[in-house]
CSV table of C-alpha atoms in Angstrom, one decimal:
chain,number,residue,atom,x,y,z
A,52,UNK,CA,0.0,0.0,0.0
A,53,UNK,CA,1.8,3.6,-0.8
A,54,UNK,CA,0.1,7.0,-0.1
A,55,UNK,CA,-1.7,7.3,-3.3
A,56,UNK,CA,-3.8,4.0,-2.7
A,57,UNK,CA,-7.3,4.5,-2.3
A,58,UNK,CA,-7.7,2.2,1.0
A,59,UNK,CA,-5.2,2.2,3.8
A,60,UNK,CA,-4.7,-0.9,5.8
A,61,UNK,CA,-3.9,-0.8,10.0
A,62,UNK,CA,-3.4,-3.4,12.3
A,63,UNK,CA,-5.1,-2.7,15.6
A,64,UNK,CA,-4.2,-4.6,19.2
A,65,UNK,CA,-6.5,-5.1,21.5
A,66,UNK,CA,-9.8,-4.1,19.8
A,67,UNK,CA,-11.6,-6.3,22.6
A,68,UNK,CA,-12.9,-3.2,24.0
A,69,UNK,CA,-12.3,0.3,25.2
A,70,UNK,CA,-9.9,2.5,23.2
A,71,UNK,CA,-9.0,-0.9,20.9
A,72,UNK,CA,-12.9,-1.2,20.0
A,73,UNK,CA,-13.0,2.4,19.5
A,74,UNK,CA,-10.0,2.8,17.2
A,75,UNK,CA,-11.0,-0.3,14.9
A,76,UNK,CA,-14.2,1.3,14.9
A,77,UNK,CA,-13.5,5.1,13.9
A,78,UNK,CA,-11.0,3.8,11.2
A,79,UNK,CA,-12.9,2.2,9.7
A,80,UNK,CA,-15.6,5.0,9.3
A,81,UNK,CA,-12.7,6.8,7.7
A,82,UNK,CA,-11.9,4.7,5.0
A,83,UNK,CA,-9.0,2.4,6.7
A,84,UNK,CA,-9.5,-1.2,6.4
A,85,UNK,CA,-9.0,-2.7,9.8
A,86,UNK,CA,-7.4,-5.5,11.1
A,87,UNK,CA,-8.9,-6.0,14.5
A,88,UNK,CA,-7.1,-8.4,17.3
A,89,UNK,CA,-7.9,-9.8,20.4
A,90,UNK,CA,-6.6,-12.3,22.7
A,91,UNK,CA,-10.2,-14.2,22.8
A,92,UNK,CA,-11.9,-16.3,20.8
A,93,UNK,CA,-15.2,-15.1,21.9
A,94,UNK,CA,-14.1,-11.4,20.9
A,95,UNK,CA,-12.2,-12.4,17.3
A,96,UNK,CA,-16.2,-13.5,17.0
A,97,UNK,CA,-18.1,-10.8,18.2
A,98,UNK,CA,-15.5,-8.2,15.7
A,99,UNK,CA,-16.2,-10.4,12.8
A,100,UNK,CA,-20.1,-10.1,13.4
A,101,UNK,CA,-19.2,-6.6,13.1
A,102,UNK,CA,-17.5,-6.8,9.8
A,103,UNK,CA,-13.8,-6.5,10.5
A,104,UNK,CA,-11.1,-8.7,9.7
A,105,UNK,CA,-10.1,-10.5,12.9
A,106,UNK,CA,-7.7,-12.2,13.9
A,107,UNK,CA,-6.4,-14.0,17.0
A,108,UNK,CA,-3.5,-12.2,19.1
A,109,UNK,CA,-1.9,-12.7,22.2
A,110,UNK,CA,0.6,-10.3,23.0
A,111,UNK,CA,2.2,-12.7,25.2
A,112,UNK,CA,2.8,-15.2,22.7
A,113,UNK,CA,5.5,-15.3,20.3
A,114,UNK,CA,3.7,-18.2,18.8
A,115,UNK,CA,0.2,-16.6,18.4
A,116,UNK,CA,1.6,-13.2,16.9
A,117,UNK,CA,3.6,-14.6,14.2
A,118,UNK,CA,0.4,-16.6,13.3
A,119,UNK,CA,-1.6,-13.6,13.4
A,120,UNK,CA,1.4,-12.0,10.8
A,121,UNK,CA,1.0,-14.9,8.9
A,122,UNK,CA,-2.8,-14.6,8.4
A,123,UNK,CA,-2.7,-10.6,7.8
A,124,UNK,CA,-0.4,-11.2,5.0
A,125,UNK,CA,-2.7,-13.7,3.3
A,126,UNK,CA,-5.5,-11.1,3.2
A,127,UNK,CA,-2.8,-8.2,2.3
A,128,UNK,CA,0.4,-7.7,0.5
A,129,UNK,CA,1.2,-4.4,2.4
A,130,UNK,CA,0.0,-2.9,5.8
A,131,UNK,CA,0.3,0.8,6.3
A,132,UNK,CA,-0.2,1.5,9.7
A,133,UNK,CA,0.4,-0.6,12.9
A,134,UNK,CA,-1.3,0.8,16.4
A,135,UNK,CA,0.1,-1.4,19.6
A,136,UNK,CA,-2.6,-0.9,22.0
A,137,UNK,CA,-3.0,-4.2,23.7
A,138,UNK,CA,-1.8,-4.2,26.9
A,139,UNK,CA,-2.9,-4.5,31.2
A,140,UNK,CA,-1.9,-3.2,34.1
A,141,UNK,CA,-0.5,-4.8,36.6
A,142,UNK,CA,-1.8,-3.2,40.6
A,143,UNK,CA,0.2,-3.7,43.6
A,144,UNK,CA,3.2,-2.2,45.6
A,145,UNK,CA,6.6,-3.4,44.2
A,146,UNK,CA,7.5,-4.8,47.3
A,147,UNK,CA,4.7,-7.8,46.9
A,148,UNK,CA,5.0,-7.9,43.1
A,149,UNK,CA,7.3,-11.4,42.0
A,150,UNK,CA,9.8,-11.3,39.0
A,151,UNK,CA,7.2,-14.2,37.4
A,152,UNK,CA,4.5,-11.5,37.8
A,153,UNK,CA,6.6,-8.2,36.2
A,154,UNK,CA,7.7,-10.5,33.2
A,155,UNK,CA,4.4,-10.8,32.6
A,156,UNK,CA,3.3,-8.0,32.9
A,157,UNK,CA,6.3,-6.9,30.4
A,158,UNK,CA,5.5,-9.9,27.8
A,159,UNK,CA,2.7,-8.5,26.9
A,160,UNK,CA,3.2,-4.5,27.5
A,161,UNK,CA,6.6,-4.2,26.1
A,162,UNK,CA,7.9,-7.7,24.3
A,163,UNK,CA,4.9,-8.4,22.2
A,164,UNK,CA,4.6,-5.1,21.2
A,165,UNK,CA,8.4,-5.1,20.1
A,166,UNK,CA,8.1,-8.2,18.2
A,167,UNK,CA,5.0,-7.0,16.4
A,168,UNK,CA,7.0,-3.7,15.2
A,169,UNK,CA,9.8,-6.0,14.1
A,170,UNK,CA,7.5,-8.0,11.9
A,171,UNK,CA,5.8,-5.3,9.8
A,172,UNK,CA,9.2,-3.0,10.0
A,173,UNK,CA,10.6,-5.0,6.5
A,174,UNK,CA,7.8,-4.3,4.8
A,175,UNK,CA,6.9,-1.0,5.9
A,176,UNK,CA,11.0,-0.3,4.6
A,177,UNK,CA,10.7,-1.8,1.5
A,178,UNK,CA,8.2,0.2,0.1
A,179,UNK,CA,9.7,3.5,2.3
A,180,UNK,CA,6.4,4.5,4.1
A,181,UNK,CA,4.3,3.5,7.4
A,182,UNK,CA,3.1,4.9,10.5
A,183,UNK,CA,3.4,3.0,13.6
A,184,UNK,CA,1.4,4.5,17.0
A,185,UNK,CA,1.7,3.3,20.8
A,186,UNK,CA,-1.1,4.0,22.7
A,187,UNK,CA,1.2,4.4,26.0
A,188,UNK,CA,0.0,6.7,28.9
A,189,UNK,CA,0.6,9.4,31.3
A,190,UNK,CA,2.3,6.6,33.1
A,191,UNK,CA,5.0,6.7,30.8
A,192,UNK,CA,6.8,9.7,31.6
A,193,UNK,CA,5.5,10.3,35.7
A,194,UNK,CA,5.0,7.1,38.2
A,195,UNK,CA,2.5,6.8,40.3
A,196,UNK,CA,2.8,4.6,43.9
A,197,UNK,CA,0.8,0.7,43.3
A,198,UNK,CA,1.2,0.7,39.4
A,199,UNK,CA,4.8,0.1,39.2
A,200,UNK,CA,5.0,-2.6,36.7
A,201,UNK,CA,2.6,-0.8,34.9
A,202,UNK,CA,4.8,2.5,35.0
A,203,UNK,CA,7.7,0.4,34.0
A,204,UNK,CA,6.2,-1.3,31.1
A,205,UNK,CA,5.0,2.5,29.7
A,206,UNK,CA,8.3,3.7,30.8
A,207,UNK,CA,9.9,1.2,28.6
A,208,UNK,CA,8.2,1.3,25.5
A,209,UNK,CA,8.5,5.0,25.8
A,210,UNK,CA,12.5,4.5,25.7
A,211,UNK,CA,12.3,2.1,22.6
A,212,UNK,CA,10.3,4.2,20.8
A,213,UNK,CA,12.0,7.4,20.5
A,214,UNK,CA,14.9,5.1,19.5
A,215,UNK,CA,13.2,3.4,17.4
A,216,UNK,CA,12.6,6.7,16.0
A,217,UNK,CA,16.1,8.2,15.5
A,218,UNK,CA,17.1,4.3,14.1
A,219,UNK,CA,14.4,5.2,11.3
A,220,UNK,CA,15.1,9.0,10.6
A,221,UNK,CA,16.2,8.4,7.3
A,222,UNK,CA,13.3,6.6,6.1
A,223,UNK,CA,9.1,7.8,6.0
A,224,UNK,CA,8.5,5.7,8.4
A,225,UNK,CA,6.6,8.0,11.4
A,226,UNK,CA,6.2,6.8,14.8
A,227,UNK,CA,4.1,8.5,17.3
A,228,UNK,CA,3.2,8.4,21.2
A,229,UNK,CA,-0.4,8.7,22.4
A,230,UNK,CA,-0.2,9.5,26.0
A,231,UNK,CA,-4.0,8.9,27.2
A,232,UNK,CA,-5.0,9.7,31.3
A,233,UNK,CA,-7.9,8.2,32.4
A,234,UNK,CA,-10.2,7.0,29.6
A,235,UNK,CA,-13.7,5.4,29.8
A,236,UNK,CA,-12.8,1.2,29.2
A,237,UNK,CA,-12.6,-1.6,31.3
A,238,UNK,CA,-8.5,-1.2,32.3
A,239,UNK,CA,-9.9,-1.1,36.1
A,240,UNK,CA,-11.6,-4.5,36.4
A,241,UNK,CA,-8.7,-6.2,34.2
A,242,UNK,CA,-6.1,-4.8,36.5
A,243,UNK,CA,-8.1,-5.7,40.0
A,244,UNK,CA,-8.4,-9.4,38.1
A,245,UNK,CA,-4.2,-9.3,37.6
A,246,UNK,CA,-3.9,-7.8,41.2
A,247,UNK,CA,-5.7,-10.8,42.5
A,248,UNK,CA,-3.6,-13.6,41.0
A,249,UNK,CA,-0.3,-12.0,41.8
A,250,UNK,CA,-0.8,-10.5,44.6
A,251,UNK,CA,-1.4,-11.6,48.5
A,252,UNK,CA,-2.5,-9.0,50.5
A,253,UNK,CA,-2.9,-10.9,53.9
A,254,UNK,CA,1.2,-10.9,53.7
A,255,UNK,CA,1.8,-7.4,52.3
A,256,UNK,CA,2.7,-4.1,54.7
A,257,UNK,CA,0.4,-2.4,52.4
A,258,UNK,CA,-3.2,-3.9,53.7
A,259,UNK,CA,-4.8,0.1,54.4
A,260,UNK,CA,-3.5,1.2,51.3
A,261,UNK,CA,-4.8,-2.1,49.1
A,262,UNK,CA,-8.1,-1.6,50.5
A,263,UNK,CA,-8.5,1.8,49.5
A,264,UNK,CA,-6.9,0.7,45.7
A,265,UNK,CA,-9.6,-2.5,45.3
A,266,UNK,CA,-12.6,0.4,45.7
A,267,UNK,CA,-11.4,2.3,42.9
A,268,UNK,CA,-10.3,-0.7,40.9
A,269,UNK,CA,-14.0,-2.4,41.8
A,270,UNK,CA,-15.6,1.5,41.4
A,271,UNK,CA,-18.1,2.4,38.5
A,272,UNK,CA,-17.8,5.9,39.1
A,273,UNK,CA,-15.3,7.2,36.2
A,274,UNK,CA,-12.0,9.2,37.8
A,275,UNK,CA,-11.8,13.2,37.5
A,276,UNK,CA,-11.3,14.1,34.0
A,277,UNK,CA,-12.2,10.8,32.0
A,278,UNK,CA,-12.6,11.2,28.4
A,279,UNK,CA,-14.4,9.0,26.0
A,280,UNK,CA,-12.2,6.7,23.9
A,281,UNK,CA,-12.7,9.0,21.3
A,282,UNK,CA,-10.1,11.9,22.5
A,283,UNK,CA,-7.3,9.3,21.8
A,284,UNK,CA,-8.9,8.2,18.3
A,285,UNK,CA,-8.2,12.1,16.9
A,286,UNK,CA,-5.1,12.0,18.0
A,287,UNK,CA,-4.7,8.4,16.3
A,288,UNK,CA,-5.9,9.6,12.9
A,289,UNK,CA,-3.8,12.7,12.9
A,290,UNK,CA,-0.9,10.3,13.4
A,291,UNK,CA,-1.5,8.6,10.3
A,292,UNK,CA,-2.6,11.6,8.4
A,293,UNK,CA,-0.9,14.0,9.2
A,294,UNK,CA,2.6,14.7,6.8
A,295,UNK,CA,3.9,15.9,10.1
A,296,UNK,CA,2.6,13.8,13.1
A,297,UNK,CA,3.4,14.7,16.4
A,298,UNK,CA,6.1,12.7,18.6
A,299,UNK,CA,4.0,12.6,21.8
A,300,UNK,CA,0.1,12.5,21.6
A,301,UNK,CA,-1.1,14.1,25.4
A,302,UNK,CA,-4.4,13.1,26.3
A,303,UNK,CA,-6.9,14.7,29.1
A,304,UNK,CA,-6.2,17.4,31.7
A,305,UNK,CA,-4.4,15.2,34.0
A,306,UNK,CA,-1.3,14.3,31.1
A,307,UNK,CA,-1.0,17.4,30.4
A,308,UNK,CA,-1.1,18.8,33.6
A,309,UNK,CA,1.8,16.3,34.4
A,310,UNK,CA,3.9,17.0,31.5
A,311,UNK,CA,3.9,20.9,32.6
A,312,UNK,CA,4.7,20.1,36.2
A,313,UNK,CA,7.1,17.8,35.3
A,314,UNK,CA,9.0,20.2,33.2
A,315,UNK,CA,8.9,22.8,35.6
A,316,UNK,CA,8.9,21.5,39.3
A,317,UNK,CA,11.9,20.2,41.1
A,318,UNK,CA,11.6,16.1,41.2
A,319,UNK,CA,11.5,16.4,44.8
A,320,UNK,CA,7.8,18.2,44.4
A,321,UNK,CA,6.9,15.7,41.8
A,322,UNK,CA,7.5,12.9,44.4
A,323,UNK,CA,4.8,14.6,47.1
A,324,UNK,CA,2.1,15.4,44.2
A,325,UNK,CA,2.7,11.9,42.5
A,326,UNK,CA,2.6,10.1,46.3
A,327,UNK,CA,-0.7,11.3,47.0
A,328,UNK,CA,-2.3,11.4,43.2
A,329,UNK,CA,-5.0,8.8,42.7
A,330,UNK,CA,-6.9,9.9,40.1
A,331,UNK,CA,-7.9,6.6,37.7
A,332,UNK,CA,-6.2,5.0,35.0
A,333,UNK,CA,-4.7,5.2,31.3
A,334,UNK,CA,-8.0,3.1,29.4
């Protein structure tokens, strides 16, 4: 596919739900075809009710996203754009969180998402044009106290991309940062479900402040300053439009709030705002 074809192909992870859903969704309106992924039969289902193409994709994996590779270049012979937006968060103090836990949590946040990149980099070279977006978060340039694998996984994929970037500055190849705060989605109940099978808090030193974490986690009542998934789906179509798309993507009061602070605080002021912010998630 170059930039004078009439339909532009993406690759969407995580379209199970929240921003994923509303990303295949919007692009699709806008003339993209969309390859939609999940990690669930029963959602690859429910997407191809809907029309998309769908495939299976666990981000975790290796296996199951070559496959998925494998079957995206049997219904294409080019993809233009990629979005990595599958991904968790893993809840808990770092003290209580295992190394088997964090490389999970990494497997699918940072690993899969690298491998993915790797497989539709050739392509995208050969023909000298592609977009590749990371929906990564506020959490990815401030931390926050109980998300730390979470933060470190953002954190991460933050650092690979804008070297990924300078790697590809000689070619068209664009990359770009979505940096969402909290966004309407179900990211709460899938991190309280990986905060209960990693984490014991009978044993931890953290029991007050685990109690107060589960209510948000378990809460229906959306944090201050939650956006619809839309917000991060103009950013994600001015990243593949645009001729000059944006490095970082801020999204909702609270990231950009934090990005100012952060530039203009000293870190010792970050540390007392940061320790006592609470206010929701990424999606």
């Amino acid at each position: 596919m170059d930039e004078t074809s009439t339909v532009k192909t993406v690759l969407i992870t995580g379209c199970s739900s929240g921003i994923g859903f509303c990303l295949a969704h919007g692009l699709r309106a806008a003339g993209y075809r969309v390859f939609a992924t999940a990690r669930k039969e029963k959602d690859i289902t429910k997407l191809k009710e809907l029309g998309f193409d769908a495939f299976l994709l666990d981000l975790a994996s290796s296996c199951s996203i070559k496959a998925a590779i494998s079957a995206l270049y049997q219904k294409t012979d080019s993809l233009y754009a990629l979005i990595n937006n599958g991904a968790y968060g893993q809840a808990g103090a770092l003290e209580d969180i295992s190394r088997e836990a964090l490389e999970k949590q990494f497997q699918v946040n940072v690993f899969g998402w690298h491998e993915l990149t790797n497989l539709v980099l050739p392509s995208m070279k050969e023909r000298n044009i592609g977009r590749v977006v990371y929906i990564s978060s506020v959490l990815g340039f401030v931390a926050m106290p109980f998300r730390g694998p979470y933060v470190a996984s953002k954190f991460a994929i933050e650092g690979l991309v804008d070297t990924l970037r300078l790697e590809l500055i000689q070619t068209k190849i664009k990359l770009s940062l979505i940096q969402p705060g909290p966004i309407e989605s179900k990211f709460r109940q899938n991190a309280f479900l990986a905060f209960k099978e990693n984490v014991d808090p009978s044993n931890s030193d953290y029991k007050r402040e685990y109690k107060t974490m589960i209510e948000r986690l378990n809460s229906d009542k959306n944090a201050q300053f939650t956006l619809a998934p839309e917000s991060v789906l103009r950013c994600a179509l001015h990243a593949l439009e645009s001729k000059v798309p944006k490095n970082h993507y801020r999204v909702t009061f609270p990231t950009k709030l934090f990005g100012i602070l952060c530039r203009i605080l000293p870190s010792s002021w970050m540390d007392n705002i940061l320790s006592r912010a609470d206010k929701g998630d990424k999606d």
